[in-house]
């Protein structure tokens, strides 16, 4: 369990922030650049001493201004992964990893070299130098080095920011496995909403050093009032689903959720696999009657429960289909259809609109 309560005056803003991270889970600090995310990481790591507050991991107090406690960084048993890999260029991968093991406490070796190499799939890289690795491979090695220091908490500060979009998909599955394989508590900083949706169990949304919201990913993404902070372009609901089947002939998967069955393309996973599906508001269309003779495979009956009208040419509507769904419509369509709170509508989502980047966030049932 991570417990944080911090107050600190920076040049550009004042930080007043309190949040918790559950043991064995991934908590994401999300917000735009300059909102204080990295500063929080540096305070927890001991690189910045807060002016007041406390930081607690499990039963251990790392910082408490009222008791004058400040544990030095090297004694906190935390693993930190930055935007750049910070590998030693003169050492091969094996020795970079072993450096992390040498930095650990001798009596606390629960994460083994072999298990790290296996989970991160880097056995073929062990004799290479960092200069001969791709960006994604370097970050996997950096994660391995941090794991072998036997951390009780893993701090990840925008670990994919310096990697191009295509290579990010190379490392995301490995980060997904950390929580379940090693039981680690992870604090993950990002301003990329797709990363957060795929990886995190919980979100803490920051704005100018303050906590704007804290909660489950599904809950946060369904809040219309947070769209200015979570990003209007990718705004939309996140559905908790389970793989129910796969039609090989059409490469079409069926995902069950509280509102029915969602059909998506290109996802062939074992039956029962839990997945999050990010349905962007811009990909949802509305009709007043159930459509006939349409190519759209996903049609859900629901009721409008909330309307966000910021005075522009479009509005966002929250629709209850058994779980929240967000639809974005033009003001003209809103007026022509006579849409209002309480009105029954049929929400339509193309199966092809939900790509692999929109699916992820597998959760374990053993936690």
Short mmCIF file of C-alpha atoms in Angstrom, two decimals:
data_model
loop_
_atom_site.label_atom_id
_atom_site.label_comp_id
_atom_site.label_asym_id
_atom_site.label_seq_id
_atom_site.Cartn_x
_atom_site.Cartn_y
_atom_site.Cartn_z
CA UNK A 1 0.00 0.00 0.00
CA UNK A 2 1.32 3.40 -1.01
CA UNK A 3 0.02 6.39 0.95
CA UNK A 4 1.00 9.91 -0.12
CA UNK A 5 0.11 13.37 1.18
CA UNK A 6 2.34 16.20 -0.08
CA UNK A 7 2.51 19.99 0.01
CA UNK A 8 5.28 21.89 -1.75
CA UNK A 9 5.68 25.31 -3.34
CA UNK A 10 7.37 25.17 -6.75
CA UNK A 11 8.23 28.18 -8.91
CA UNK A 12 5.29 27.65 -11.27
CA UNK A 13 2.64 26.12 -9.00
CA UNK A 14 1.85 24.87 -5.53
CA UNK A 15 1.41 21.14 -5.03
CA UNK A 16 -1.23 19.95 -2.58
CA UNK A 17 -1.89 16.31 -3.28
CA UNK A 18 -3.01 13.17 -1.45
CA UNK A 19 -3.69 9.73 -2.94
CA UNK A 20 -3.24 6.01 -2.36
CA UNK A 21 -1.98 3.10 -4.44
CA UNK A 22 -3.24 -0.36 -3.57
CA UNK A 23 -0.72 -3.14 -3.00
CA UNK A 24 -0.13 -5.27 -6.09
CA UNK A 25 -1.85 -2.82 -8.44
CA UNK A 26 -0.92 -0.24 -11.08
CA UNK A 27 -1.88 3.32 -10.21
CA UNK A 28 -1.45 5.94 -12.92
CA UNK A 29 -0.67 9.59 -12.35
CA UNK A 30 -2.23 11.20 -15.39
CA UNK A 31 -2.16 14.80 -16.58
CA UNK A 32 -0.75 17.21 -19.07
CA UNK A 33 2.90 18.26 -19.07
CA UNK A 34 3.68 20.62 -16.22
CA UNK A 35 1.00 19.35 -13.83
CA UNK A 36 3.52 17.94 -11.33
CA UNK A 37 3.59 14.22 -12.19
CA UNK A 38 7.37 13.86 -12.33
CA UNK A 39 7.73 15.99 -9.20
CA UNK A 40 5.57 13.47 -7.32
CA UNK A 41 7.80 10.62 -8.53
CA UNK A 42 10.92 12.51 -7.44
CA UNK A 43 9.45 13.16 -4.00
CA UNK A 44 8.52 9.51 -3.48
CA UNK A 45 11.97 8.44 -4.71
CA UNK A 46 13.61 10.86 -2.27
CA UNK A 47 15.15 13.10 -4.94
CA UNK A 48 13.09 16.09 -3.72
CA UNK A 49 12.28 16.66 -0.06
CA UNK A 50 8.69 17.93 0.27
CA UNK A 51 8.05 20.92 2.49
CA UNK A 52 5.30 19.09 4.38
CA UNK A 53 3.31 15.88 4.38
CA UNK A 54 4.15 12.18 4.50
CA UNK A 55 5.01 9.19 2.26
CA UNK A 56 4.34 5.67 3.48
CA UNK A 57 4.93 2.31 1.79
CA UNK A 58 3.37 -0.54 3.69
CA UNK A 59 4.24 -0.02 7.34
CA UNK A 60 7.39 1.97 6.55
CA UNK A 61 7.36 5.76 6.71
CA UNK A 62 9.74 7.20 4.09
CA UNK A 63 8.95 10.83 4.85
CA UNK A 64 7.01 12.62 7.58
CA UNK A 65 7.51 16.34 8.12
CA UNK A 66 5.88 16.27 11.57
CA UNK A 67 8.25 13.57 12.82
CA UNK A 68 11.30 14.87 10.93
CA UNK A 69 11.66 11.57 9.02
CA UNK A 70 13.39 11.56 5.65
CA UNK A 71 14.77 8.21 4.48
CA UNK A 72 17.63 8.66 1.96
CA UNK A 73 16.86 7.53 -1.63
CA UNK A 74 19.27 4.59 -1.55
CA UNK A 75 17.52 3.13 1.52
CA UNK A 76 13.96 3.35 0.25
CA UNK A 77 13.99 0.08 -1.75
CA UNK A 78 12.21 1.64 -4.68
CA UNK A 79 12.81 0.95 -8.36
CA UNK A 80 12.66 3.93 -10.70
CA UNK A 81 12.41 3.85 -14.50
CA UNK A 82 12.75 7.12 -16.40
CA UNK A 83 11.95 8.30 -19.93
CA UNK A 84 15.50 7.50 -21.01
CA UNK A 85 16.84 4.03 -20.24
CA UNK A 86 20.02 5.20 -18.41
CA UNK A 87 21.81 1.92 -19.11
CA UNK A 88 25.59 1.73 -18.72
CA UNK A 89 26.89 1.90 -22.33
CA UNK A 90 30.13 0.01 -21.56
CA UNK A 91 28.30 -2.99 -20.04
CA UNK A 92 26.37 -5.64 -21.91
CA UNK A 93 22.76 -6.43 -21.02
CA UNK A 94 23.71 -9.21 -18.61
CA UNK A 95 25.96 -6.95 -16.57
CA UNK A 96 23.50 -4.07 -16.65
CA UNK A 97 20.96 -6.44 -15.11
CA UNK A 98 23.44 -7.76 -12.56
CA UNK A 99 24.19 -4.19 -11.49
CA UNK A 100 20.59 -3.98 -10.30
CA UNK A 101 20.97 -7.26 -8.41
CA UNK A 102 24.18 -6.04 -6.72
CA UNK A 103 22.32 -2.95 -5.52
CA UNK A 104 19.69 -5.04 -3.72
CA UNK A 105 19.55 -6.17 -0.11
CA UNK A 106 21.19 -9.64 0.13
CA UNK A 107 18.41 -11.14 2.27
CA UNK A 108 15.60 -9.93 0.03
CA UNK A 109 16.15 -11.75 -3.26
CA UNK A 110 12.60 -12.76 -4.20
CA UNK A 111 12.83 -11.69 -7.86
CA UNK A 112 15.35 -13.88 -9.66
CA UNK A 113 17.56 -13.15 -12.65
CA UNK A 114 16.05 -16.03 -14.64
CA UNK A 115 12.46 -14.96 -13.94
CA UNK A 116 13.17 -11.39 -15.06
CA UNK A 117 14.88 -12.55 -18.25
CA UNK A 118 11.97 -14.87 -18.97
CA UNK A 119 9.14 -12.38 -18.28
CA UNK A 120 10.80 -9.61 -20.28
CA UNK A 121 11.89 -12.00 -23.07
CA UNK A 122 15.47 -10.69 -23.19
CA UNK A 123 17.54 -13.88 -23.11
CA UNK A 124 18.62 -13.24 -26.70
CA UNK A 125 19.88 -9.78 -25.71
CA UNK A 126 22.12 -10.73 -22.78
CA UNK A 127 25.47 -10.40 -24.58
CA UNK A 128 24.62 -7.22 -26.51
CA UNK A 129 25.65 -3.69 -25.64
CA UNK A 130 22.94 -0.98 -25.28
CA UNK A 131 24.09 0.60 -28.55
CA UNK A 132 22.86 -2.52 -30.35
CA UNK A 133 19.35 -2.44 -28.86
CA UNK A 134 16.14 -0.83 -30.08
CA UNK A 135 14.37 1.73 -27.90
CA UNK A 136 11.86 -0.85 -26.72
CA UNK A 137 14.59 -3.38 -25.93
CA UNK A 138 16.52 -0.80 -23.91
CA UNK A 139 13.47 -0.02 -21.80
CA UNK A 140 12.83 -3.71 -21.17
CA UNK A 141 16.40 -4.04 -19.91
CA UNK A 142 15.97 -0.92 -17.76
CA UNK A 143 12.84 -2.46 -16.25
CA UNK A 144 14.73 -5.70 -15.61
CA UNK A 145 17.55 -3.86 -13.85
CA UNK A 146 15.02 -2.07 -11.63
CA UNK A 147 13.25 -5.35 -10.83
CA UNK A 148 16.48 -7.05 -9.79
CA UNK A 149 17.06 -4.36 -7.18
CA UNK A 150 14.15 -6.10 -5.39
CA UNK A 151 11.92 -3.02 -5.11
CA UNK A 152 8.75 -3.01 -3.02
CA UNK A 153 7.42 -0.22 -5.24
CA UNK A 154 8.16 0.43 -8.92
CA UNK A 155 8.08 4.06 -10.09
CA UNK A 156 7.70 4.48 -13.86
CA UNK A 157 8.06 8.04 -15.11
CA UNK A 158 6.78 8.22 -18.71
CA UNK A 159 8.83 5.13 -19.67
CA UNK A 160 7.51 5.12 -23.24
CA UNK A 161 7.72 8.85 -23.96
CA UNK A 162 11.01 8.61 -25.87
CA UNK A 163 9.89 5.59 -27.92
CA UNK A 164 8.02 6.03 -31.18
CA UNK A 165 4.38 4.97 -31.31
CA UNK A 166 4.97 1.73 -33.24
CA UNK A 167 7.66 0.51 -30.84
CA UNK A 168 5.51 1.24 -27.77
CA UNK A 169 3.40 -1.81 -28.58
CA UNK A 170 6.60 -3.83 -28.15
CA UNK A 171 6.92 -3.01 -24.47
CA UNK A 172 3.33 -2.52 -23.25
CA UNK A 173 2.63 -6.27 -22.85
CA UNK A 174 5.70 -6.65 -20.64
CA UNK A 175 4.61 -3.82 -18.35
CA UNK A 176 1.16 -5.43 -18.14
CA UNK A 177 2.77 -8.61 -16.79
CA UNK A 178 4.77 -6.98 -13.97
CA UNK A 179 1.90 -6.67 -11.52
CA UNK A 180 0.64 -10.21 -11.93
CA UNK A 181 3.99 -12.01 -12.21
CA UNK A 182 5.85 -10.27 -9.38
CA UNK A 183 2.96 -8.87 -7.31
CA UNK A 184 4.50 -5.42 -7.54
CA UNK A 185 2.85 -2.15 -6.68
CA UNK A 186 3.47 0.20 -9.62
CA UNK A 187 3.08 3.98 -9.87
CA UNK A 188 2.93 4.80 -13.57
CA UNK A 189 3.22 8.37 -14.85
CA UNK A 190 1.89 9.20 -18.30
CA UNK A 191 0.12 11.84 -20.36
CA UNK A 192 -0.92 9.23 -22.97
CA UNK A 193 -4.47 8.13 -22.19
CA UNK A 194 -4.23 4.89 -24.20
CA UNK A 195 -1.30 3.71 -22.06
CA UNK A 196 -3.24 4.43 -18.90
CA UNK A 197 -6.39 2.66 -20.12
CA UNK A 198 -4.39 -0.40 -21.10
CA UNK A 199 -2.20 -0.65 -18.00
CA UNK A 200 -3.73 0.98 -14.96
CA UNK A 201 -6.12 -0.33 -12.33
CA UNK A 202 -6.65 3.16 -10.96
CA UNK A 203 -6.14 6.75 -12.14
CA UNK A 204 -5.17 9.89 -10.27
CA UNK A 205 -5.80 12.88 -12.53
CA UNK A 206 -3.61 15.93 -11.82
CA UNK A 207 -4.16 19.56 -12.73
CA UNK A 208 -1.72 22.29 -11.65
CA UNK A 209 -0.37 20.25 -8.76
CA UNK A 210 -3.82 19.34 -7.43
CA UNK A 211 -5.81 16.12 -7.59
CA UNK A 212 -8.74 16.64 -9.95
CA UNK A 213 -10.05 13.07 -9.60
CA UNK A 214 -9.11 9.63 -8.27
CA UNK A 215 -10.79 6.31 -9.03
CA UNK A 216 -11.06 3.27 -11.27
CA UNK A 217 -10.20 3.82 -14.93
CA UNK A 218 -13.74 2.99 -16.02
CA UNK A 219 -15.21 5.50 -13.57
CA UNK A 220 -12.83 8.34 -14.46
CA UNK A 221 -13.25 7.93 -18.22
CA UNK A 222 -17.06 8.01 -17.96
CA UNK A 223 -17.04 11.46 -16.32
CA UNK A 224 -17.95 14.17 -18.83
CA UNK A 225 -16.61 16.94 -16.57
CA UNK A 226 -13.09 15.50 -16.81
CA UNK A 227 -12.83 15.54 -20.61
CA UNK A 228 -10.85 18.82 -20.61
CA UNK A 229 -8.22 16.99 -18.52
CA UNK A 230 -8.36 13.45 -19.93
CA UNK A 231 -8.39 14.75 -23.52
CA UNK A 232 -11.34 15.57 -25.74
CA UNK A 233 -10.01 13.86 -28.87
CA UNK A 234 -9.75 10.43 -27.24
CA UNK A 235 -12.61 11.02 -24.80
CA UNK A 236 -14.93 8.05 -24.43
CA UNK A 237 -16.08 5.28 -22.16
CA UNK A 238 -14.01 2.30 -21.02
CA UNK A 239 -15.93 -0.97 -20.81
CA UNK A 240 -14.91 -3.93 -18.67
CA UNK A 241 -15.41 -6.95 -20.92
CA UNK A 242 -14.66 -10.66 -21.09
CA UNK A 243 -13.78 -12.62 -24.23
CA UNK A 244 -16.74 -14.89 -25.00
CA UNK A 245 -15.77 -16.30 -28.37
CA UNK A 246 -14.00 -15.88 -31.69
CA UNK A 247 -15.26 -16.42 -35.25
CA UNK A 248 -12.20 -17.59 -37.15
CA UNK A 249 -13.79 -17.16 -40.58
CA UNK A 250 -14.41 -13.45 -39.96
CA UNK A 251 -11.59 -12.79 -37.45
CA UNK A 252 -14.26 -11.38 -35.17
CA UNK A 253 -14.27 -11.58 -31.37
CA UNK A 254 -17.28 -11.34 -29.06
CA UNK A 255 -16.76 -9.53 -25.75
CA UNK A 256 -19.44 -9.69 -23.08
CA UNK A 257 -20.03 -6.77 -20.73
CA UNK A 258 -22.79 -5.31 -18.57
CA UNK A 259 -24.56 -3.86 -21.63
CA UNK A 260 -24.52 -6.97 -23.82
CA UNK A 261 -22.02 -8.24 -26.40
CA UNK A 262 -19.43 -6.11 -28.17
CA UNK A 263 -18.00 -7.43 -31.43
CA UNK A 264 -14.48 -6.37 -32.44
CA UNK A 265 -11.98 -7.38 -35.11
CA UNK A 266 -8.52 -8.92 -34.87
CA UNK A 267 -8.57 -10.09 -31.24
CA UNK A 268 -8.06 -13.83 -30.81
CA UNK A 269 -7.63 -14.46 -27.10
CA UNK A 270 -8.71 -17.38 -24.89
CA UNK A 271 -12.31 -17.47 -23.77
CA UNK A 272 -12.69 -15.81 -20.37
CA UNK A 273 -9.82 -13.34 -20.89
CA UNK A 274 -10.75 -10.00 -19.26
CA UNK A 275 -10.22 -6.94 -21.45
CA UNK A 276 -10.92 -3.24 -21.30
CA UNK A 277 -12.43 -1.71 -24.42
CA UNK A 278 -12.01 2.01 -25.03
CA UNK A 279 -14.98 3.26 -27.05
CA UNK A 280 -14.24 6.78 -28.26
CA UNK A 281 -17.15 9.21 -28.17
CA UNK A 282 -16.43 10.20 -31.79
CA UNK A 283 -17.00 6.58 -32.87
CA UNK A 284 -20.52 6.34 -31.43
CA UNK A 285 -23.56 7.26 -33.58
CA UNK A 286 -27.16 7.58 -32.36
CA UNK A 287 -30.57 6.72 -33.79
CA UNK A 288 -34.05 7.06 -32.32
CA UNK A 289 -35.12 3.65 -33.67
CA UNK A 290 -33.28 0.35 -33.89
CA UNK A 291 -31.52 0.34 -37.29
CA UNK A 292 -32.32 -2.24 -39.96
CA UNK A 293 -30.19 -3.37 -42.87
CA UNK A 294 -26.99 -1.84 -41.49
CA UNK A 295 -23.37 -2.99 -41.65
CA UNK A 296 -22.80 -1.84 -38.06
CA UNK A 297 -22.54 -4.89 -35.80
CA UNK A 298 -22.79 -3.20 -32.41
CA UNK A 299 -26.15 -1.63 -31.55
CA UNK A 300 -27.15 -0.95 -27.93
CA UNK A 301 -30.38 0.48 -26.58
CA UNK A 302 -29.90 3.03 -23.84
CA UNK A 303 -31.09 6.19 -22.15
CA UNK A 304 -29.42 9.59 -22.09
CA UNK A 305 -28.47 10.37 -18.48
CA UNK A 306 -26.13 13.37 -18.83
CA UNK A 307 -25.36 16.08 -21.39
CA UNK A 308 -22.17 18.14 -21.59
CA UNK A 309 -22.80 21.38 -23.48
CA UNK A 310 -19.84 23.73 -23.58
CA UNK A 311 -21.39 26.02 -26.17
CA UNK A 312 -19.52 24.79 -29.24
CA UNK A 313 -20.69 22.93 -32.36
CA UNK A 314 -20.77 19.54 -30.62
CA UNK A 315 -22.02 17.97 -27.39
CA UNK A 316 -21.04 14.90 -25.43
CA UNK A 317 -23.82 12.65 -24.12
CA UNK A 318 -23.57 9.96 -21.46
CA UNK A 319 -25.84 7.03 -22.27
CA UNK A 320 -26.77 4.24 -19.87
CA UNK A 321 -26.69 0.96 -21.81
CA UNK A 322 -26.20 -1.11 -18.67
CA UNK A 323 -22.85 0.63 -18.26
CA UNK A 324 -21.90 4.22 -19.23
CA UNK A 325 -21.24 4.93 -22.91
CA UNK A 326 -20.25 8.35 -24.30
CA UNK A 327 -21.47 9.66 -27.67
CA UNK A 328 -20.40 12.89 -29.41
CA UNK A 329 -22.92 14.55 -31.72
CA UNK A 330 -23.15 17.85 -33.57
CA UNK A 331 -25.45 20.49 -32.20
CA UNK A 332 -27.54 20.17 -35.37
CA UNK A 333 -28.05 16.44 -34.82
CA UNK A 334 -28.81 17.07 -31.15
CA UNK A 335 -31.55 19.54 -32.10
CA UNK A 336 -32.90 17.60 -35.11
CA UNK A 337 -33.31 14.42 -33.06
CA UNK A 338 -34.77 16.26 -30.08
CA UNK A 339 -32.23 14.68 -27.75
CA UNK A 340 -32.60 15.34 -24.02
CA UNK A 341 -32.02 13.70 -20.67
CA UNK A 342 -34.11 10.58 -20.26
CA UNK A 343 -34.62 10.00 -24.00
CA UNK A 344 -34.20 6.45 -25.31
CA UNK A 345 -31.68 6.09 -28.13
CA UNK A 346 -29.84 3.34 -30.00
CA UNK A 347 -26.06 3.66 -29.89
CA UNK A 348 -24.13 2.24 -32.84
CA UNK A 349 -20.42 1.36 -32.87
CA UNK A 350 -18.50 -0.04 -35.84
CA UNK A 351 -16.55 -3.18 -34.99
CA UNK A 352 -13.64 -1.86 -37.06
CA UNK A 353 -13.54 1.35 -34.99
CA UNK A 354 -12.17 -0.62 -32.03
CA UNK A 355 -8.58 -1.44 -32.94
CA UNK A 356 -5.98 -3.35 -30.89
CA UNK A 357 -4.74 -0.10 -29.33
CA UNK A 358 -8.23 0.35 -27.89
CA UNK A 359 -8.15 -3.00 -26.13
CA UNK A 360 -6.04 -4.00 -23.18
CA UNK A 361 -5.90 -3.55 -19.45
CA UNK A 362 -6.27 -7.24 -18.70
CA UNK A 363 -6.95 -7.73 -15.04
CA UNK A 364 -6.18 -10.67 -12.83
CA UNK A 365 -8.90 -12.50 -10.93
CA UNK A 366 -6.57 -13.59 -8.15
CA UNK A 367 -5.93 -10.24 -6.56
#
